[in-house]
mmCIF file of C-alpha atoms in Angstrom:
data_model
loop_
_atom_site.group_PDB
_atom_site.id
_atom_site.type_symbol
_atom_site.label_atom_id
_atom_site.label_comp_id
_atom_site.label_asym_id
_atom_site.label_seq_id
_atom_site.Cartn_x
_atom_site.Cartn_y
_atom_site.Cartn_z
ATOM 1 C CA MET A 6 169.064 -80.098 44.553
ATOM 2 C CA ALA A 7 172.461 -78.610 45.370
ATOM 3 C CA GLU A 8 171.142 -76.458 48.224
ATOM 4 C CA SER A 9 169.215 -79.360 49.966
ATOM 5 C CA THR A 10 172.081 -81.984 50.040
ATOM 6 C CA ALA A 11 174.862 -79.793 51.551
ATOM 7 C CA PRO A 12 173.508 -79.740 55.130
ATOM 8 C CA ARG A 13 173.050 -83.546 55.085
ATOM 9 C CA ARG A 14 176.673 -84.074 54.147
ATOM 10 C CA GLY A 15 177.765 -81.851 57.012
ATOM 11 C CA ARG A 16 175.709 -83.832 59.486
ATOM 12 C CA TRP A 17 177.113 -87.144 58.270
ATOM 13 C CA LEU A 18 180.627 -85.787 58.466
ATOM 14 C CA LEU A 19 180.077 -84.654 62.032
ATOM 15 C CA LEU A 20 178.704 -88.080 63.008
ATOM 16 C CA ALA A 21 181.729 -89.752 61.467
ATOM 17 C CA VAL A 22 184.117 -87.544 63.446
ATOM 18 C CA LEU A 23 182.231 -88.232 66.681
ATOM 19 C CA ALA A 24 182.339 -91.961 66.003
ATOM 20 C CA LEU A 25 186.114 -91.821 65.521
ATOM 21 C CA VAL A 26 186.574 -89.869 68.749
ATOM 22 C CA LEU A 27 184.390 -92.352 70.680
ATOM 23 C CA TYR A 28 186.322 -95.296 69.261
ATOM 24 C CA GLY A 29 189.615 -93.722 70.368
ATOM 25 C CA ILE A 30 188.320 -93.195 73.896
ATOM 26 C CA VAL A 31 187.194 -96.834 74.164
ATOM 27 C CA ARG A 32 190.594 -98.098 72.955
ATOM 28 C CA ALA A 33 192.414 -95.870 75.387
ATOM 29 C CA ALA A 34 190.356 -97.184 78.329
ATOM 30 C CA GLY A 35 191.112 -100.808 77.471
ATOM 31 C CA THR A 36 194.891 -100.314 77.112
ATOM 32 C CA PRO A 37 197.067 -100.294 80.334
ATOM 33 C CA SER A 38 199.073 -97.151 80.802
ATOM 34 C CA THR A 39 202.191 -99.076 81.995
ATOM 35 C CA PRO A 40 203.403 -102.491 80.998
ATOM 36 C CA GLU A 41 202.232 -105.177 83.408
ATOM 37 C CA ALA A 42 204.907 -106.962 85.319
ATOM 38 C CA PRO A 43 205.295 -110.580 84.385
ATOM 39 C CA ALA A 44 203.484 -112.986 86.643
ATOM 40 C CA ARG A 45 205.696 -114.655 89.265
ATOM 41 C CA PRO A 46 206.045 -118.367 88.818
ATOM 42 C CA SER A 47 203.959 -120.320 91.246
ATOM 43 C CA ALA A 48 205.900 -121.509 94.241
ATOM 44 C CA GLY A 49 206.501 -125.202 94.653
ATOM 45 C CA PRO A 50 205.346 -127.205 97.674
ATOM 46 C CA SER A 51 208.508 -126.561 99.715
ATOM 47 C CA ALA A 52 208.463 -122.807 99.137
ATOM 48 C CA SER A 53 204.902 -122.494 100.438
ATOM 49 C CA ARG A 54 206.064 -123.750 103.858
ATOM 50 C CA THR A 55 208.016 -121.701 106.333
ATOM 51 C CA ALA A 56 211.718 -122.424 106.428
ATOM 52 C CA PRO A 57 212.485 -125.350 108.713
ATOM 53 C CA ARG A 58 213.767 -124.264 112.148
ATOM 54 C CA THR A 59 217.256 -125.345 113.040
ATOM 55 C CA SER A 60 216.862 -128.004 115.667
ATOM 56 C CA SER A 61 218.751 -127.336 118.890
ATOM 57 C CA PRO A 62 221.297 -129.982 119.855
ATOM 58 C CA PRO A 63 219.945 -132.614 122.218
ATOM 59 C CA PRO A 64 220.702 -131.908 125.885
ATOM 60 C CA ALA A 65 223.869 -133.457 127.162
ATOM 61 C CA PRO A 66 223.273 -136.499 129.322
ATOM 62 C CA ARG A 67 223.299 -135.679 133.012
ATOM 63 C CA THR A 68 226.346 -136.914 134.805
ATOM 64 C CA SER A 69 226.272 -138.026 138.366
ATOM 65 C CA GLY A 70 227.161 -135.136 140.618
ATOM 66 C CA PRO A 71 227.154 -134.215 144.252
ATOM 67 C CA PRO A 72 223.761 -134.278 145.929
ATOM 68 C CA PRO A 73 222.106 -130.933 146.676
ATOM 69 C CA ALA A 74 222.745 -129.699 150.174
ATOM 70 C CA PRO A 75 219.748 -129.481 152.473
ATOM 71 C CA ALA A 76 218.378 -125.980 152.919
ATOM 72 C CA SER A 77 219.064 -126.070 156.639
ATOM 73 C CA ALA A 78 220.456 -128.824 158.796
ATOM 74 C CA GLY A 79 219.589 -126.971 162.012
ATOM 75 C CA TYR A 80 223.038 -127.565 163.500
ATOM 76 C CA ASP A 81 224.778 -125.303 166.010
ATOM 77 C CA PRO A 82 227.950 -126.630 167.687
ATOM 78 C CA ALA A 83 227.050 -124.750 170.884
ATOM 79 C CA ASP A 84 224.081 -127.100 171.328
ATOM 80 C CA TYR A 85 226.606 -129.845 172.152
ATOM 81 C CA ALA A 86 228.563 -127.955 174.788
ATOM 82 C CA ALA A 87 227.771 -130.536 177.486
ATOM 83 C CA GLN A 88 229.066 -133.410 175.353
ATOM 84 C CA VAL A 89 232.149 -131.403 174.406
ATOM 85 C CA ARG A 90 233.039 -130.677 178.018
ATOM 86 C CA ALA A 91 232.510 -134.307 179.031
ATOM 87 C CA ARG A 92 234.488 -135.864 176.181
ATOM 88 C CA ALA A 93 237.301 -133.318 176.406
ATOM 89 C CA ARG A 94 237.641 -134.028 180.111
ATOM 90 C CA GLN A 95 237.825 -137.787 179.498
ATOM 91 C CA ALA A 96 240.513 -137.350 176.835
ATOM 92 C CA GLY A 97 242.451 -134.717 178.773
ATOM 93 C CA VAL A 98 242.256 -132.002 176.092
ATOM 94 C CA SER A 99 240.880 -128.477 175.939
ATOM 95 C CA ALA A 100 237.094 -128.312 175.651
ATOM 96 C CA ARG A 101 237.490 -124.924 173.992
ATOM 97 C CA LEU A 102 239.709 -126.472 171.328
ATOM 98 C CA VAL A 103 237.245 -129.312 170.716
ATOM 99 C CA MET A 104 234.425 -126.775 170.303
ATOM 100 C CA ALA A 105 236.479 -124.453 168.073
ATOM 101 C CA ILE A 106 237.221 -127.346 165.726
ATOM 102 C CA LEU A 107 233.504 -128.170 165.591
ATOM 103 C CA TYR A 108 232.903 -124.589 164.517
ATOM 104 C CA ASN A 109 235.653 -124.910 161.908
ATOM 105 C CA GLU A 110 234.072 -128.074 160.539
ATOM 106 C CA SER A 111 230.528 -126.667 160.474
ATOM 107 C CA TYR A 112 231.111 -125.087 157.051
ATOM 108 C CA LYS A 113 229.241 -127.948 155.375
ATOM 109 C CA PRO A 114 225.795 -129.413 156.117
ATOM 110 C CA HIS A 115 225.854 -132.180 158.708
ATOM 111 C CA ASP A 116 222.620 -133.839 157.767
ATOM 112 C CA PRO A 117 223.023 -137.644 157.972
ATOM 113 C CA SER A 118 221.217 -138.311 154.688
ATOM 114 C CA PHE A 119 223.266 -135.681 152.892
ATOM 115 C CA GLU A 120 226.536 -137.001 154.291
ATOM 116 C CA ARG A 121 225.761 -140.529 153.133
ATOM 117 C CA ALA A 122 224.705 -139.326 149.679
ATOM 118 C CA TRP A 123 227.883 -137.260 149.439
ATOM 119 C CA GLN A 124 229.989 -140.255 150.477
ATOM 120 C CA LYS A 125 228.577 -142.245 147.551
ATOM 121 C CA TYR A 126 229.730 -139.452 145.231
ATOM 122 C CA LYS A 127 233.051 -139.009 147.026
ATOM 123 C CA PRO A 128 234.040 -142.275 148.759
ATOM 124 C CA ASP A 129 236.894 -140.696 150.742
ATOM 125 C CA ALA A 130 234.626 -138.060 152.329
ATOM 126 C CA ALA A 131 234.651 -137.498 156.079
ATOM 127 C CA PHE A 132 231.708 -138.335 158.345
ATOM 128 C CA GLY A 133 230.119 -136.646 161.333
ATOM 129 C CA ILE A 134 230.106 -133.151 162.781
ATOM 130 C CA ALA A 135 233.866 -133.391 163.407
ATOM 131 C CA ASP A 136 234.545 -134.458 159.790
ATOM 132 C CA MET A 137 236.600 -137.556 160.496
ATOM 133 C CA HIS A 138 237.846 -139.919 157.821
ATOM 134 C CA ARG A 139 237.440 -143.665 158.099
ATOM 135 C CA ALA A 140 241.137 -144.486 158.510
ATOM 136 C CA THR A 141 241.558 -141.907 161.268
ATOM 137 C CA PHE A 142 238.509 -143.169 163.156
ATOM 138 C CA ASP A 143 239.613 -146.802 162.913
ATOM 139 C CA GLU A 144 243.041 -145.864 164.287
ATOM 140 C CA VAL A 145 241.777 -143.625 167.087
ATOM 141 C CA LYS A 146 239.191 -146.079 168.440
ATOM 142 C CA ARG A 147 241.732 -148.816 169.214
ATOM 143 C CA GLY A 148 241.804 -149.516 172.934
ATOM 144 C CA ARG A 149 239.211 -146.801 173.574
ATOM 145 C CA PRO A 150 235.723 -147.099 175.120
ATOM 146 C CA PHE A 151 234.181 -146.838 171.630
ATOM 147 C CA ALA A 152 236.398 -149.522 170.053
ATOM 148 C CA GLY A 153 233.326 -151.515 169.015
ATOM 149 C CA ARG A 154 231.717 -148.643 167.149
ATOM 150 C CA ARG A 155 231.807 -148.160 163.382
ATOM 151 C CA TRP A 156 232.770 -145.130 161.302
ATOM 152 C CA GLU A 157 229.420 -145.347 159.494
ATOM 153 C CA GLU A 158 227.676 -144.420 162.764
ATOM 154 C CA LEU A 159 229.244 -140.961 162.963
ATOM 155 C CA PRO A 160 226.579 -139.063 160.975
ATOM 156 C CA ASP A 161 223.819 -140.258 163.318
ATOM 157 C CA ASP A 162 225.682 -140.185 166.631
ATOM 158 C CA ARG A 163 227.100 -136.736 167.269
ATOM 159 C CA ASP A 164 228.313 -137.614 170.735
ATOM 160 C CA LEU A 165 230.402 -140.398 169.179
ATOM 161 C CA ALA A 166 231.810 -137.895 166.678
ATOM 162 C CA ILE A 167 232.824 -135.572 169.539
ATOM 163 C CA GLU A 168 234.333 -138.450 171.511
ATOM 164 C CA ALA A 169 236.445 -139.550 168.545
ATOM 165 C CA GLU A 170 237.559 -135.972 167.910
ATOM 166 C CA ALA A 171 238.653 -135.478 171.514
ATOM 167 C CA TRP A 172 240.694 -138.681 171.571
ATOM 168 C CA TYR A 173 242.313 -137.882 168.223
ATOM 169 C CA LEU A 174 243.413 -134.547 169.674
ATOM 170 C CA ARG A 175 244.845 -136.483 172.628
ATOM 171 C CA ASP A 176 246.827 -138.719 170.261
ATOM 172 C CA LEU A 177 248.184 -135.646 168.485
ATOM 173 C CA ALA A 178 249.109 -134.001 171.788
ATOM 174 C CA ASP A 179 251.044 -137.110 172.823
ATOM 175 C CA ARG A 180 253.208 -136.718 169.729
ATOM 176 C CA LEU A 181 254.118 -133.093 170.287
ATOM 177 C CA PRO A 182 257.630 -132.423 171.612
ATOM 178 C CA ALA A 183 258.038 -130.646 174.912
ATOM 179 C CA HIS A 184 259.362 -127.565 173.131
ATOM 180 C CA TRP A 185 259.013 -126.323 169.555
ATOM 181 C CA ALA A 186 260.459 -123.567 167.429
ATOM 182 C CA GLY A 187 257.327 -122.552 165.548
ATOM 183 C CA PRO A 188 255.274 -119.482 166.486
ATOM 184 C CA TYR A 189 252.135 -121.460 167.341
ATOM 185 C CA THR A 190 250.467 -122.316 170.621
ATOM 186 C CA LYS A 191 249.827 -125.912 171.585
ATOM 187 C CA ASP A 192 246.138 -125.666 170.714
ATOM 188 C CA GLU A 193 246.968 -124.131 167.325
ATOM 189 C CA LEU A 194 249.394 -126.938 166.534
ATOM 190 C CA LEU A 195 246.826 -129.535 167.557
ATOM 191 C CA ALA A 196 244.224 -127.901 165.310
ATOM 192 C CA LEU A 197 246.710 -127.881 162.432
ATOM 193 C CA GLY A 198 247.417 -131.547 163.124
ATOM 194 C CA TYR A 199 243.698 -132.295 163.125
ATOM 195 C CA ASN A 200 243.401 -130.633 159.723
ATOM 196 C CA THR A 201 246.612 -131.765 158.003
ATOM 197 C CA GLY A 202 247.851 -134.811 159.925
ATOM 198 C CA ALA A 203 250.436 -135.523 162.598
ATOM 199 C CA GLY A 204 253.423 -135.356 160.259
ATOM 200 C CA ASN A 205 252.602 -131.842 159.122
ATOM 201 C CA MET A 206 251.897 -130.781 162.703
ATOM 202 C CA LEU A 207 255.406 -131.836 163.717
ATOM 203 C CA ALA A 208 256.845 -129.993 160.733
ATOM 204 C CA PHE A 209 255.022 -126.814 161.746
ATOM 205 C CA ALA A 210 256.353 -127.273 165.282
ATOM 206 C CA ARG A 211 259.865 -127.316 163.830
ATOM 207 C CA GLY A 212 259.212 -124.031 162.037
ATOM 208 C CA ALA A 213 257.848 -125.070 158.647
ATOM 209 C CA THR A 214 255.438 -122.634 157.020
ATOM 210 C CA PRO A 215 251.864 -123.947 156.585
ATOM 211 C CA GLY A 216 250.337 -123.915 153.125
ATOM 212 C CA SER A 217 247.362 -121.798 152.138
ATOM 213 C CA GLN A 218 244.787 -124.405 153.202
ATOM 214 C CA ALA A 219 246.350 -124.878 156.634
ATOM 215 C CA ARG A 220 246.678 -121.109 157.110
ATOM 216 C CA SER A 221 243.004 -120.686 156.224
ATOM 217 C CA TYR A 222 242.060 -123.363 158.760
ATOM 218 C CA LEU A 223 244.138 -121.651 161.432
ATOM 219 C CA ASP A 224 242.595 -118.272 160.615
ATOM 220 C CA ARG A 225 239.106 -119.733 161.023
ATOM 221 C CA LEU A 226 240.112 -121.341 164.315
ATOM 222 C CA ARG A 227 241.278 -117.995 165.660
ATOM 223 C CA GLY A 228 238.065 -116.399 164.423
ATOM 224 C CA ASN A 229 235.989 -119.049 166.213
ATOM 225 C CA TRP A 230 238.043 -119.066 169.391
ATOM 226 C CA ALA A 231 236.018 -116.504 171.339
ATOM 227 C CA GLU A 232 232.688 -118.058 170.376
ATOM 228 C CA ALA A 233 233.955 -121.514 171.285
ATOM 229 C CA GLY A 234 235.019 -120.202 174.678
ATOM 230 C CA ARG A 235 231.578 -118.744 175.325
ATOM 231 C CA ALA A 236 229.908 -121.993 174.280
ATOM 232 C CA VAL A 237 231.831 -124.131 176.796
ATOM 233 C CA GLY A 238 232.052 -121.468 179.508
ATOM 234 C CA ALA A 239 235.791 -120.977 179.216
ATOM 235 C CA HIS A 240 237.267 -117.816 180.746
#
């Protein structure tokens, strides 16, 4: 009996060892090698949305401003050389001076619609291609052939604008003394008077120094002098 039972015990012992090894393998496969991180708490309704964008401030209300200038008014003072010569002759002033001032004043658009829109924005604006203010026009027209005309007509009637300019230069010339101490010619003084008024013109004639604006106007006049002469045929 002893010899027949020994091999059986060995087989059962081997099976038991194999079972233990298999059990250990199964346990090892079911156990995570590293601790699992704790689950993150579920986000609430607001977190699931993207962060609200900062709203930009509402645009500032548009304020009334000057009207946009027309792209091109198609204005060249030389086109009015005939009117300049005629009106200068009637008023007894230099046609070249009248034309040079038109060139000086051509720095801004002389479109009638633009001028009227600008005047609504700036009530004291000047009208017409010679840039004449209302008070000056009303004073100059007294006793003149255009006494019945209105300042509001200047943007549409360029010949009227030239006529008023020529007679204003005549009024300024009548106020000049026979001799003056300043270094300016008669035409230069008249142009300064046209730009700054009769009182300043007389001060410049006495030797006063023009301000920066008046000097700039005089510089432009000198720069336009040759072209103005060509336009009216002056030699």
